[in-house]
């Protein structure tokens, strides 16, 4: 997990191109989603974190975004309700 405030914009673009970063998340809300998600693009830089994989996000107790990851969110929600 990398904080957006600790990485330069050029280094971030490079890591995305190399597929070292595949998901973004909100540190305060503990939500992760795809990099193209419009909800994720609106969050403040200081709250944004990045993950290499979905597994890494889940290991850090983040939940899927209900906007850009509808299927994963429904699965997550169904397992939480039981």
PDB file of C-alpha atoms in Angstrom:
ATOM      1  CA  UNK A   1       0.000   0.000   0.000  1.00  0.00           C
ATOM      2  CA  UNK A   2       1.364   3.395  -0.987  1.00  0.00           C
ATOM      3  CA  UNK A   3       0.073   6.804   0.085  1.00  0.00           C
ATOM      4  CA  UNK A   4      -0.490   9.282  -2.731  1.00  0.00           C
ATOM      5  CA  UNK A   5       1.239  12.040  -0.765  1.00  0.00           C
ATOM      6  CA  UNK A   6       4.444   9.971  -0.632  1.00  0.00           C
ATOM      7  CA  UNK A   7       4.814   9.479  -4.393  1.00  0.00           C
ATOM      8  CA  UNK A   8       5.430  11.988  -7.184  1.00  0.00           C
ATOM      9  CA  UNK A   9       3.028  12.236 -10.105  1.00  0.00           C
ATOM     10  CA  UNK A  10       5.656  11.024 -12.584  1.00  0.00           C
ATOM     11  CA  UNK A  11       6.557   8.035 -10.391  1.00  0.00           C
ATOM     12  CA  UNK A  12       2.863   7.232 -10.038  1.00  0.00           C
ATOM     13  CA  UNK A  13       2.307   7.293 -13.807  1.00  0.00           C
ATOM     14  CA  UNK A  14       5.364   5.073 -14.274  1.00  0.00           C
ATOM     15  CA  UNK A  15       4.095   2.529 -11.721  1.00  0.00           C
ATOM     16  CA  UNK A  16       0.652   2.470 -13.362  1.00  0.00           C
ATOM     17  CA  UNK A  17       2.230   1.876 -16.803  1.00  0.00           C
ATOM     18  CA  UNK A  18       4.343  -0.965 -15.371  1.00  0.00           C
ATOM     19  CA  UNK A  19       1.192  -2.353 -13.660  1.00  0.00           C
ATOM     20  CA  UNK A  20       2.803  -2.043 -10.225  1.00  0.00           C
ATOM     21  CA  UNK A  21      -0.324  -0.120  -9.161  1.00  0.00           C
ATOM     22  CA  UNK A  22      -3.712  -1.481 -10.207  1.00  0.00           C
ATOM     23  CA  UNK A  23      -6.191  -0.208  -7.604  1.00  0.00           C
ATOM     24  CA  UNK A  24      -6.759   2.980  -5.654  1.00  0.00           C
ATOM     25  CA  UNK A  25      -8.392   3.397  -2.277  1.00  0.00           C
ATOM     26  CA  UNK A  26      -9.649   5.869   0.278  1.00  0.00           C
ATOM     27  CA  UNK A  27      -7.627   5.640   3.489  1.00  0.00           C
ATOM     28  CA  UNK A  28     -10.362   7.132   5.686  1.00  0.00           C
ATOM     29  CA  UNK A  29     -13.340   5.211   4.273  1.00  0.00           C
ATOM     30  CA  UNK A  30     -11.385   1.956   3.739  1.00  0.00           C
ATOM     31  CA  UNK A  31     -12.767   1.527   0.196  1.00  0.00           C
ATOM     32  CA  UNK A  32     -10.770   0.430  -2.853  1.00  0.00           C
ATOM     33  CA  UNK A  33     -11.627   0.480  -6.537  1.00  0.00           C
ATOM     34  CA  UNK A  34     -10.371   0.649 -10.081  1.00  0.00           C
ATOM     35  CA  UNK A  35      -8.122   3.520 -11.113  1.00  0.00           C
ATOM     36  CA  UNK A  36     -10.634   4.841 -13.669  1.00  0.00           C
ATOM     37  CA  UNK A  37     -13.490   5.107 -11.136  1.00  0.00           C
ATOM     38  CA  UNK A  38     -15.070   8.565 -11.105  1.00  0.00           C
ATOM     39  CA  UNK A  39     -15.698   8.312  -7.354  1.00  0.00           C
ATOM     40  CA  UNK A  40     -12.032   7.594  -6.696  1.00  0.00           C
ATOM     41  CA  UNK A  41     -10.871  10.490  -8.845  1.00  0.00           C
ATOM     42  CA  UNK A  42     -12.848  12.924  -6.661  1.00  0.00           C
ATOM     43  CA  UNK A  43     -11.165  12.049  -3.359  1.00  0.00           C
ATOM     44  CA  UNK A  44      -8.548  14.224  -1.726  1.00  0.00           C
ATOM     45  CA  UNK A  45      -4.926  13.370  -2.441  1.00  0.00           C
ATOM     46  CA  UNK A  46      -4.122  12.955   1.277  1.00  0.00           C
ATOM     47  CA  UNK A  47      -6.803  10.253   1.589  1.00  0.00           C
ATOM     48  CA  UNK A  48      -5.768   8.289  -1.533  1.00  0.00           C
ATOM     49  CA  UNK A  49      -3.736   5.081  -1.329  1.00  0.00           C
ATOM     50  CA  UNK A  50      -2.681   2.630  -4.030  1.00  0.00           C
ATOM     51  CA  UNK A  51      -2.557  -1.159  -4.155  1.00  0.00           C
ATOM     52  CA  UNK A  52      -0.785  -3.631  -6.395  1.00  0.00           C
ATOM     53  CA  UNK A  53      -3.608  -6.143  -6.222  1.00  0.00           C
ATOM     54  CA  UNK A  54      -7.117  -6.694  -4.977  1.00  0.00           C
ATOM     55  CA  UNK A  55      -5.700  -9.217  -2.510  1.00  0.00           C
ATOM     56  CA  UNK A  56      -3.468  -6.524  -0.990  1.00  0.00           C
ATOM     57  CA  UNK A  57      -6.464  -4.198  -0.541  1.00  0.00           C
ATOM     58  CA  UNK A  58      -8.518  -6.927   1.137  1.00  0.00           C
ATOM     59  CA  UNK A  59      -5.601  -7.861   3.419  1.00  0.00           C
ATOM     60  CA  UNK A  60      -5.559  -4.231   4.584  1.00  0.00           C
ATOM     61  CA  UNK A  61      -9.296  -4.459   5.414  1.00  0.00           C
ATOM     62  CA  UNK A  62     -10.549  -2.325   2.530  1.00  0.00           C
ATOM     63  CA  UNK A  63     -13.902  -3.104   0.908  1.00  0.00           C
ATOM     64  CA  UNK A  64     -14.719  -2.978  -2.819  1.00  0.00           C
ATOM     65  CA  UNK A  65     -16.238   0.175  -4.295  1.00  0.00           C
ATOM     66  CA  UNK A  66     -19.955  -0.136  -4.945  1.00  0.00           C
ATOM     67  CA  UNK A  67     -19.671   2.114  -7.993  1.00  0.00           C
ATOM     68  CA  UNK A  68     -16.886   0.596 -10.131  1.00  0.00           C
ATOM     69  CA  UNK A  69     -16.785  -2.939  -8.654  1.00  0.00           C
ATOM     70  CA  UNK A  70     -20.482  -3.801  -8.345  1.00  0.00           C
ATOM     71  CA  UNK A  71     -20.063  -7.601  -8.502  1.00  0.00           C
ATOM     72  CA  UNK A  72     -17.217  -7.673  -5.964  1.00  0.00           C
ATOM     73  CA  UNK A  73     -19.124  -5.268  -3.709  1.00  0.00           C
ATOM     74  CA  UNK A  74     -22.242  -7.475  -3.738  1.00  0.00           C
ATOM     75  CA  UNK A  75     -20.135 -10.535  -2.863  1.00  0.00           C
ATOM     76  CA  UNK A  76     -18.428  -8.616  -0.052  1.00  0.00           C
ATOM     77  CA  UNK A  77     -21.758  -7.330   1.269  1.00  0.00           C
ATOM     78  CA  UNK A  78     -23.341 -10.795   1.220  1.00  0.00           C
ATOM     79  CA  UNK A  79     -20.452 -12.287   3.227  1.00  0.00           C
ATOM     80  CA  UNK A  80     -20.646  -9.445   5.783  1.00  0.00           C
ATOM     81  CA  UNK A  81     -24.370  -9.897   6.379  1.00  0.00           C
ATOM     82  CA  UNK A  82     -24.039 -13.542   7.391  1.00  0.00           C
TER      83      UNK A  82
END
